Coordinates of N, CA, C and O in Angstrom, one line a residue:
M4 N 73.0 -68.3 -42.1 CA 72.1 -67.4 -43.0 C 71.8 -68.2 -44.3 O 72.5 -68.7 -44.9
R5 N 70.5 -68.2 -44.7 CA 70.2 -68.5 -45.7 C 70.7 -68.1 -47.2 O 70.9 -66.8 -47.2
P6 N 71.5 -69.1 -47.9 CA 72.4 -68.7 -49.1 C 71.2 -67.5 -49.8 O 72.5 -66.7 -50.6
A7 N 70.3 -67.2 -50.1 CA 69.8 -66.5 -51.1 C 69.8 -64.9 -49.9 O 70.2 -64.2 -50.8
I8 N 69.8 -65.0 -48.7 CA 70.2 -63.9 -48.3 C 71.4 -62.8 -47.9 O 71.7 -61.8 -48.3
L9 N 72.2 -64.2 -48.2 CA 73.4 -63.9 -47.8 C 74.0 -63.5 -49.1 O 74.8 -62.2 -49.4
A10 N 73.3 -63.9 -50.5 CA 73.7 -63.7 -51.6 C 73.4 -62.4 -52.2 O 74.1 -61.6 -52.8
L11 N 72.2 -61.8 -51.4 CA 71.6 -60.8 -51.9 C 72.6 -59.5 -51.2 O 72.9 -58.2 -51.5
L12 N 72.4 -60.1 -49.7 CA 73.6 -58.9 -49.1 C 74.6 -58.5 -49.6 O 75.2 -57.4 -50.1
I13 N 75.5 -59.5 -50.1 CA 76.7 -59.5 -50.8 C 76.9 -58.6 -51.9 O 77.6 -57.5 -52.4
C14 N 75.6 -58.6 -52.6 CA 75.9 -58.4 -54.3 C 75.0 -56.9 -53.7 O 75.6 -55.7 -54.0
V15 N 74.4 -56.2 -52.8 CA 74.0 -55.2 -52.7 C 75.0 -54.2 -51.9 O 75.4 -53.0 -52.7
G16 N 75.9 -55.1 -51.1 CA 77.0 -54.4 -50.5 C 77.6 -53.8 -51.3 O 78.6 -52.7 -51.5
A17 N 78.0 -55.2 -52.8 CA 79.0 -54.5 -53.6 C 78.6 -53.3 -54.4 O 79.3 -52.6 -55.0
A18 N 77.4 -53.6 -54.8 CA 76.9 -52.2 -55.5 C 77.2 -50.9 -54.7 O 77.3 -49.7 -55.3
V19 N 76.8 -51.0 -53.6 CA 76.6 -49.8 -53.0 C 78.1 -49.2 -52.6 O 78.4 -47.8 -52.8
L20 N 79.3 -50.1 -52.2 CA 80.3 -49.9 -52.6 C 81.1 -48.9 -53.9 O 81.6 -48.1 -53.9
E21 N 80.4 -50.2 -54.8 CA 80.9 -49.7 -56.1 C 80.2 -48.2 -56.4 O 81.4 -47.4 -56.7
G22 N 78.9 -47.6 -55.7 CA 78.8 -46.4 -56.0 C 79.6 -45.5 -55.2 O 79.7 -44.4 -55.6
A23 N 79.7 -45.9 -53.8 CA 80.7 -44.9 -53.2 C 82.0 -44.9 -53.8 O 82.6 -43.6 -53.7
L24 N 82.7 -45.6 -54.4 CA 84.2 -45.4 -54.6 C 83.9 -44.7 -56.2 O 84.8 -43.8 -56.1
A25 N 82.7 -44.7 -56.9 CA 82.6 -43.7 -58.0 C 82.4 -42.4 -57.6 O 83.2 -41.7 -58.3
G26 N 81.8 -42.0 -56.5 CA 81.4 -41.1 -55.7 C 80.5 -40.7 -56.9 O 79.6 -41.1 -57.5
R27 N 80.0 -39.2 -56.5 CA 78.7 -38.4 -56.8 C 78.9 -37.8 -58.5 O 78.3 -37.3 -59.1
G28 N 80.2 -37.7 -58.9 CA 80.3 -36.7 -60.3 C 80.5 -38.0 -61.5 O 81.3 -37.7 -62.4
V29 N 79.2 -38.9 -61.1 CA 79.6 -39.7 -62.3 C 79.1 -39.1 -63.8 O 79.6 -39.4 -64.7
R30 N 77.6 -38.3 -63.7 CA 77.9 -38.1 -64.6 C 78.2 -36.8 -65.5 O 78.4 -36.5 -66.6
A31 N 78.4 -36.3 -64.9 CA 79.8 -35.0 -64.8 C 81.0 -35.9 -65.5 O 81.3 -34.9 -66.5
R32 N 81.2 -36.3 -64.8 CA 82.5 -37.3 -65.7 C 82.4 -37.7 -66.8 O 83.0 -37.8 -68.1
F33 N 81.0 -38.8 -66.9 CA 80.7 -38.8 -68.6 C 80.4 -37.5 -69.6 O 81.0 -37.7 -70.7
D34 N 80.0 -36.8 -69.0 CA 79.5 -35.4 -70.1 C 80.9 -34.7 -70.1 O 81.2 -33.9 -71.5
E35 N 82.2 -34.8 -69.2 CA 83.4 -34.2 -70.0 C 84.3 -35.1 -70.9 O 85.1 -34.6 -71.3
L36 N 83.8 -36.3 -71.1 CA 84.8 -37.4 -71.6 C 84.4 -37.4 -73.5 O 83.2 -37.3 -73.7
R37 N 85.1 -37.3 -74.5 CA 85.1 -37.8 -75.4 C 84.8 -39.4 -75.4 O 85.4 -39.8 -75.1
L38 N 83.6 -39.5 -76.2 CA 83.2 -41.2 -76.0 C 83.0 -41.4 -77.3 O 82.9 -41.1 -78.4
P39 N 83.5 -42.7 -77.6 CA 83.3 -43.6 -78.9 C 82.3 -43.9 -79.8 O 81.0 -43.7 -78.8
R40 N 82.4 -43.8 -80.8 CA 80.9 -44.0 -81.7 C 80.3 -45.8 -80.8 O 81.0 -45.9 -80.7
F41 N 79.0 -46.0 -80.8 CA 78.5 -46.8 -80.3 C 78.9 -47.1 -78.9 O 78.7 -47.8 -78.3
S42 N 78.8 -46.0 -78.5 CA 78.6 -45.7 -77.2 C 77.7 -46.1 -76.1 O 76.7 -44.8 -76.3
P43 N 77.0 -46.5 -75.4 CA 75.7 -46.5 -74.6 C 75.9 -44.9 -74.1 O 76.7 -44.8 -73.1
S44 N 74.7 -44.9 -73.6 CA 74.0 -44.0 -72.7 C 74.6 -44.2 -71.1 O 74.2 -45.3 -70.9
L45 N 74.8 -43.3 -70.7 CA 74.9 -43.6 -69.0 C 73.6 -44.4 -68.1 O 73.6 -45.3 -67.5
T46 N 72.7 -44.2 -69.0 CA 71.5 -44.8 -68.4 C 71.7 -46.6 -69.0 O 71.2 -47.3 -68.0
V47 N 72.1 -46.7 -70.1 CA 72.5 -48.2 -70.4 C 73.4 -48.8 -69.5 O 73.4 -49.9 -69.1
W48 N 74.5 -48.0 -69.4 CA 76.0 -48.5 -68.5 C 75.0 -48.9 -67.1 O 75.3 -50.2 -66.2
F49 N 74.3 -48.0 -66.6 CA 73.4 -48.4 -65.3 C 72.6 -49.7 -65.2 O 72.7 -50.6 -64.7
L50 N 72.1 -49.9 -66.8 CA 71.1 -50.9 -66.8 C 72.2 -52.3 -66.8 O 72.1 -53.8 -66.1
I51 N 73.5 -52.4 -67.6 CA 74.3 -53.1 -67.5 C 74.8 -53.3 -66.1 O 74.9 -54.6 -66.0
G52 N 75.1 -52.3 -65.6 CA 75.5 -52.8 -64.2 C 74.5 -53.4 -63.3 O 74.9 -54.4 -62.5
G53 N 73.4 -53.2 -63.7 CA 72.0 -54.0 -62.9 C 72.1 -55.5 -63.3 O 72.1 -56.3 -62.2
A54 N 72.4 -55.7 -64.2 CA 72.3 -57.0 -65.2 C 73.9 -57.9 -64.5 O 73.6 -58.8 -64.3
Y55 N 74.5 -57.1 -64.2 CA 75.6 -57.7 -63.9 C 75.8 -58.4 -62.3 O 75.8 -59.0 -61.7
Y56 N 75.1 -57.3 -61.5 CA 74.8 -57.7 -59.9 C 73.6 -58.9 -60.2 O 73.6 -59.5 -58.9
I57 N 72.6 -58.9 -61.1 CA 71.6 -60.0 -60.8 C 72.4 -60.9 -61.4 O 71.7 -62.1 -60.7
I58 N 73.3 -61.1 -62.3 CA 74.0 -62.5 -62.4 C 74.5 -62.8 -61.4 O 75.1 -64.1 -61.4
S59 N 75.7 -62.0 -60.9 CA 76.6 -62.4 -59.8 C 75.6 -62.9 -58.5 O 75.8 -63.6 -57.8
F60 N 74.4 -62.2 -58.4 CA 73.8 -62.9 -57.3 C 73.2 -64.3 -57.7 O 73.4 -65.2 -57.0
A61 N 72.4 -64.6 -58.9 CA 72.5 -65.7 -59.2 C 73.7 -66.9 -58.8 O 73.3 -68.0 -58.6
I62 N 74.8 -66.2 -59.3 CA 76.1 -67.4 -59.4 C 76.1 -67.7 -58.2 O 76.4 -68.7 -57.5
L63 N 76.0 -66.2 -57.1 CA 76.4 -66.7 -55.8 C 75.5 -67.1 -55.1 O 75.7 -67.9 -54.4
Y64 N 73.9 -67.5 -55.2 CA 73.2 -68.2 -54.6 C 73.3 -69.1 -55.0 O 73.4 -70.2 -54.2
R65 N 73.9 -70.1 -56.3 CA 73.8 -71.1 -56.6 C 75.3 -71.8 -56.1 O 74.9 -73.0 -55.3
L66 N 75.9 -71.1 -55.9 CA 77.0 -71.7 -55.1 C 77.4 -71.8 -53.5 O 77.6 -72.6 -52.9
L67 N 76.4 -70.8 -52.6 CA 76.3 -70.9 -51.7 C 75.0 -71.6 -51.3 O 75.2 -72.2 -50.0
A68 N 74.3 -72.1 -52.0 CA 73.3 -73.1 -51.9 C 73.4 -74.7 -51.9 O 72.8 -75.4 -51.8
T69 N 74.4 -74.9 -52.5 CA 74.9 -76.3 -53.0 C 76.1 -76.7 -52.0 O 77.1 -75.5 -51.5
D70 N 76.5 -77.9 -51.5 CA 77.3 -78.1 -50.5 C 79.0 -78.4 -51.2 O 78.7 -78.7 -52.4
P71 N 79.7 -77.9 -51.0 CA 80.9 -77.6 -51.8 C 81.4 -79.1 -52.3 O 81.2 -79.9 -51.4
R72 N 81.6 -79.2 -53.3 CA 82.0 -80.7 -53.6 C 83.2 -80.9 -53.9 O 84.2 -81.9 -53.9
S73 N 84.3 -79.7 -53.9 CA 85.5 -79.8 -54.0 C 85.9 -78.4 -53.8 O 85.3 -77.2 -53.4
S74 N 87.5 -78.1 -53.3 CA 87.5 -76.7 -53.1 C 87.7 -76.0 -54.1 O 87.7 -74.6 -53.8
L75 N 87.4 -76.1 -55.3 CA 87.5 -75.5 -56.4 C 86.1 -74.5 -56.3 O 85.9 -73.6 -56.9
H76 N 85.5 -75.4 -55.7 CA 83.5 -74.5 -55.3 C 84.2 -73.5 -54.7 O 83.7 -72.5 -55.0
T77 N 84.8 -73.5 -53.7 CA 85.4 -72.8 -52.7 C 86.3 -71.5 -53.5 O 85.8 -70.0 -53.0
V78 N 87.1 -72.1 -54.4 CA 87.9 -70.8 -55.5 C 86.9 -70.1 -56.0 O 87.4 -69.0 -56.1
A79 N 85.6 -71.1 -56.8 CA 84.9 -70.1 -57.6 C 84.1 -69.1 -56.7 O 83.6 -67.9 -57.0
I80 N 83.8 -69.3 -55.5 CA 83.0 -68.1 -54.6 C 83.7 -67.0 -54.5 O 83.8 -65.6 -54.5
V81 N 85.2 -67.3 -54.0 CA 86.5 -66.3 -53.7 C 86.5 -65.5 -55.1 O 86.9 -64.1 -55.1
L82 N 86.3 -66.0 -56.1 CA 86.6 -65.6 -57.3 C 85.9 -64.8 -57.9 O 85.8 -63.4 -58.3
L83 N 84.4 -65.1 -57.6 CA 83.3 -64.0 -57.7 C 83.5 -62.6 -56.7 O 83.0 -61.6 -57.3
L84 N 83.8 -63.4 -55.5 CA 84.2 -61.8 -54.6 C 85.0 -60.9 -55.0 O 85.1 -59.5 -55.1
L85 N 86.2 -61.7 -55.7 CA 87.4 -60.9 -56.0 C 86.8 -59.9 -57.4 O 87.2 -58.9 -57.5
L86 N 86.3 -60.6 -58.4 CA 85.5 -59.8 -59.7 C 84.7 -58.7 -59.1 O 84.8 -57.4 -59.4
M87 N 83.9 -59.1 -57.8 CA 83.1 -57.5 -57.4 C 84.0 -56.6 -56.9 O 83.4 -55.6 -57.5
A88 N 85.2 -57.2 -56.1 CA 86.2 -56.0 -55.5 C 86.4 -55.4 -56.6 O 87.1 -54.2 -56.7
V89 N 86.8 -56.0 -57.3 CA 87.8 -54.9 -58.8 C 86.9 -54.6 -59.4 O 87.2 -53.3 -59.8
N90 N 86.1 -54.8 -59.7 CA 84.7 -54.0 -60.4 C 84.3 -52.3 -59.9 O 84.8 -51.9 -60.4
G91 N 84.2 -52.8 -58.7 CA 84.0 -51.2 -57.9 C 85.5 -50.6 -57.9 O 85.6 -49.1 -58.0
A92 N 86.5 -51.2 -57.9 CA 87.7 -50.4 -57.9 C 87.9 -49.8 -59.2 O 88.4 -48.5 -59.2
W93 N 87.4 -50.2 -60.3 CA 87.7 -49.9 -61.6 C 86.8 -48.6 -61.3 O 87.4 -47.7 -61.7
G94 N 85.5 -48.7 -61.1 CA 84.8 -47.3 -60.7 C 85.8 -46.0 -60.0 O 85.6 -44.8 -60.5
F95 N 86.5 -46.6 -58.9 CA 87.0 -45.6 -58.3 C 88.3 -44.9 -59.3 O 88.4 -43.4 -59.3
V96 N 88.9 -46.1 -59.9 CA 89.9 -45.3 -61.0 C 89.2 -44.5 -61.8 O 89.9 -43.6 -62.2
F97 N 88.7 -45.0 -62.5 CA 87.7 -44.5 -63.8 C 87.3 -43.0 -63.1 O 87.4 -42.2 -63.9
F98 N 86.4 -43.3 -62.4 CA 85.7 -41.9 -61.8 C 86.3 -40.8 -61.3 O 86.2 -39.6 -61.1
R99 N 86.8 -41.5 -60.0 CA 87.3 -40.2 -59.0 C 88.9 -39.8 -59.6 O 89.2 -39.0 -59.2
L100 N 89.8 -41.1 -59.6 CA 91.3 -40.7 -60.0 C 90.9 -40.1 -61.2 O 92.2 -39.3 -61.9
K101 N 90.3 -40.7 -62.1 CA 90.1 -40.3 -63.6 C 91.4 -40.3 -64.5 O 91.8 -39.7 -65.5
N102 N 91.6 -41.7 -64.2 CA 92.6 -42.2 -65.0 C 92.6 -43.0 -66.0 O 92.3 -44.6 -65.7
L103 N 92.5 -42.8 -67.0 CA 91.9 -43.6 -68.0 C 92.8 -44.8 -68.6 O 92.2 -45.6 -69.0
R104 N 94.1 -44.3 -68.5 CA 95.2 -45.4 -68.7 C 95.3 -46.5 -68.1 O 94.8 -47.8 -68.1
A105 N 95.0 -46.4 -66.7 CA 94.9 -47.3 -65.3 C 93.8 -47.6 -66.0 O 93.5 -49.2 -65.2
S106 N 92.3 -47.3 -65.7 CA 91.0 -48.1 -66.0 C 90.9 -49.1 -67.2 O 90.3 -50.0 -67.2
F107 N 91.5 -48.7 -68.2 CA 92.0 -49.7 -69.3 C 92.9 -50.9 -69.1 O 92.4 -51.8 -69.2
L108 N 93.9 -50.7 -68.5 CA 94.9 -51.3 -68.0 C 94.2 -52.7 -66.9 O 94.4 -53.7 -67.0
A109 N 93.4 -51.9 -66.0 CA 92.5 -53.0 -65.1 C 91.7 -53.9 -65.8 O 91.4 -54.9 -64.9
F110 N 91.3 -53.9 -67.0 CA 90.9 -54.7 -67.8 C 91.8 -56.2 -67.8 O 90.9 -57.3 -67.8
V111 N 93.0 -56.2 -67.6 CA 93.8 -57.4 -67.6 C 93.5 -58.0 -66.4 O 93.2 -59.3 -66.6
P112 N 93.9 -57.6 -65.4 CA 93.7 -58.6 -64.3 C 92.1 -59.1 -63.9 O 91.9 -60.2 -64.0
Y113 N 91.1 -58.0 -64.0 CA 89.8 -58.2 -64.3 C 89.1 -59.3 -65.2 O 88.6 -60.1 -65.2
G114 N 89.8 -59.3 -66.4 CA 89.4 -60.5 -67.7 C 90.0 -61.8 -67.3 O 89.7 -62.7 -67.1
V115 N 91.0 -61.9 -66.5 CA 91.6 -62.9 -66.0 C 91.0 -63.6 -65.3 O 90.3 -64.6 -65.2
I116 N 90.7 -62.7 -64.2 CA 89.9 -63.5 -62.8 C 88.6 -63.7 -63.7 O 87.8 -65.1 -63.4
A117 N 87.6 -63.1 -64.6 CA 86.7 -63.3 -65.3 C 86.6 -64.9 -65.5 O 85.5 -65.8 -65.9
L118 N 87.7 -65.1 -66.2 CA 88.1 -66.2 -67.5 C 88.6 -67.4 -66.2 O 87.9 -68.5 -66.7
V119 N 89.3 -67.3 -65.5 CA 89.6 -68.3 -64.4 C 88.3 -68.8 -63.5 O 87.9 -70.0 -63.5
L120 N 87.0 -67.5 -63.3 CA 86.0 -67.8 -62.6 C 85.3 -68.9 -63.6 O 84.7 -69.8 -63.2
V121 N 84.8 -68.5 -65.1 CA 84.1 -69.3 -65.7 C 84.8 -70.7 -65.8 O 84.1 -72.0 -66.4
V122 N 86.0 -71.2 -65.9 CA 86.6 -72.5 -65.9 C 86.0 -73.1 -64.7 O 85.5 -74.3 -64.6
M123 N 86.4 -72.4 -63.2 CA 86.1 -72.8 -62.2 C 84.7 -73.4 -62.1 O 84.5 -74.4 -61.7
L124 N 83.5 -72.2 -62.5 CA 82.0 -72.7 -62.8 C 82.0 -73.6 -63.8 O 80.6 -74.4 -63.3
A125 N 82.8 -73.8 -64.9 CA 82.5 -74.8 -65.4 C 82.6 -76.2 -65.0 O 82.3 -77.1 -65.6
I126 N 83.6 -76.3 -64.2 CA 83.7 -77.7 -63.4 C 83.1 -77.9 -62.2 O 82.6 -79.0 -62.3
T127 N 82.7 -76.8 -61.4 CA 81.9 -77.0 -60.5 C 80.3 -76.8 -60.9 O 79.2 -77.6 -59.8
D128 N 79.8 -75.9 -61.3 CA 78.2 -75.6 -61.9 C 78.0 -75.0 -63.3 O 78.5 -73.6 -63.5
R129 N 78.1 -75.8 -64.3 CA 77.9 -75.5 -65.6 C 76.8 -74.4 -65.7 O 76.6 -73.5 -66.5
S130 N 75.5 -74.2 -65.0 CA 74.4 -73.5 -65.6 C 75.3 -72.0 -64.8 O 74.7 -71.4 -65.6
S131 N 75.8 -72.2 -63.5 CA 76.7 -70.7 -63.6 C 77.3 -70.2 -64.8 O 77.2 -68.8 -65.0
A132 N 78.5 -71.2 -65.0 CA 79.5 -71.1 -65.9 C 78.6 -70.4 -67.7 O 78.5 -69.5 -68.0
L133 N 77.3 -70.7 -67.7 CA 76.5 -70.5 -68.3 C 75.9 -68.5 -68.3 O 75.9 -68.4 -69.3
L134 N 75.6 -69.1 -67.1 CA 74.8 -67.2 -66.7 C 76.1 -66.6 -67.0 O 75.7 -65.3 -67.2
L135 N 77.3 -66.9 -66.5 CA 78.4 -65.8 -66.9 C 78.6 -65.4 -68.0 O 79.4 -64.7 -68.5
A136 N 78.7 -66.3 -69.0 CA 79.3 -66.4 -70.5 C 78.8 -64.9 -71.2 O 79.4 -64.6 -71.8
P137 N 77.1 -64.8 -71.2 CA 77.3 -63.3 -71.7 C 78.1 -62.1 -71.0 O 78.3 -61.0 -72.0
Y138 N 78.3 -62.2 -70.1 CA 78.9 -61.2 -69.3 C 80.5 -61.5 -69.7 O 81.0 -59.8 -70.3
L139 N 81.2 -62.5 -70.1 CA 82.3 -62.4 -70.9 C 82.2 -61.7 -72.0 O 83.4 -61.0 -72.5
A140 N 81.4 -62.5 -72.7 CA 81.0 -61.6 -74.1 C 81.2 -59.9 -73.9 O 81.8 -59.0 -74.9
Y141 N 80.5 -59.2 -73.3 CA 80.6 -58.0 -72.8 C 81.9 -57.5 -72.7 O 82.1 -56.2 -72.9
L142 N 82.6 -58.2 -71.4 CA 83.9 -57.9 -71.9 C 84.6 -57.4 -72.8 O 85.6 -56.6 -72.6
G143 N 84.6 -58.2 -74.0 CA 85.2 -57.6 -75.0 C 85.4 -56.4 -75.2 O 85.7 -55.7 -75.8
Y144 N 83.3 -55.9 -75.5 CA 82.9 -54.5 -75.6 C 83.6 -53.6 -74.9 O 84.4 -52.4 -75.1
A145 N 83.7 -54.0 -73.4 CA 84.0 -52.8 -72.5 C 85.3 -52.7 -72.5 O 86.2 -51.5 -72.3
L146 N 86.2 -53.7 -72.9 CA 87.9 -53.6 -73.2 C 88.0 -52.4 -74.3 O 88.7 -51.8 -74.3
W147 N 87.5 -52.6 -75.5 CA 87.2 -51.9 -77.0 C 86.9 -50.3 -76.3 O 87.7 -49.5 -77.0
W148 N 86.0 -50.3 -75.4 CA 85.0 -49.0 -75.2 C 86.4 -48.3 -74.2 O 86.5 -47.2 -74.6
S149 N 87.0 -48.5 -73.4 CA 87.3 -48.1 -72.2 C 88.7 -47.9 -73.0 O 89.7 -46.8 -72.9
H150 N 89.6 -48.6 -74.1 CA 90.7 -48.0 -74.9 C 90.5 -47.3 -75.5 O 91.1 -45.9 -75.5
R151 N 89.2 -47.4 -76.4 CA 89.0 -45.8 -77.2 C 88.8 -44.8 -76.3 O 89.1 -43.8 -76.7
V152 N 87.9 -44.8 -75.4 CA 87.8 -43.6 -74.0 C 89.5 -43.0 -73.9 O 89.6 -42.0 -74.1
W153 N 90.5 -43.8 -73.8 CA 91.5 -43.5 -73.4 C 92.5 -43.1 -74.6 O 92.8 -41.8 -74.4
V154 N 92.3 -43.7 -75.9 CA 93.0 -42.9 -76.9 C 92.0 -41.6 -76.8 O 92.8 -40.2 -77.3
L155 N 90.8 -41.4 -77.4 CA 89.8 -40.2 -77.6 C 90.3 -39.1 -76.6 O 90.4 -37.7 -77.1
N156 N 90.6 -39.6 -75.2 CA 90.9 -38.2 -74.4 C 92.2 -38.3 -74.1 O 92.4 -37.4 -72.7
T157 N 93.4 -38.9 -74.5 CA 94.7 -38.3 -74.6 C 95.0 -37.2 -75.2 O 94.7 -37.0 -76.6
R158 N 95.6 -36.5 -74.9 CA 96.2 -35.3 -75.4 C 97.4 -35.3 -76.1 O 98.6 -35.9 -75.8
S159 N 97.6 -35.4 -77.3 CA 99.2 -35.4 -78.2 C 100.1 -34.3 -77.7 O 99.6 -33.1 -77.6

């Protein structure tokens, strides 16, 4: 299968799975939460998600289109797939289980995976590492946002 088609199928599949795991009550869940100041609208969150999958597609395509030069190349592919899986699981925890503490704590393994992925990409494909760099910066904000949502919605 062509790398572009395979990368597209994987990313579309991951996005569909993420939506299914989050469920139909996404807007209602957002409306019932106290959100921190500087919190984007739900539309902006969807745009961020779209940008995430565009970045993921570009990286996955680049990795699939080149012959693996080392086992690190394969590790980078596996880490990207794992990152997409954990991303979908986060939506399940946040929207379906409505567990704000667990959704905040999920950023620990998610962030570790993202950091290790950037290191692997820096070794195997520097352009892909640069593509992921803005997302890593965003993760800092997302971590802060998730913590604030948890704090603001915890009953004392």
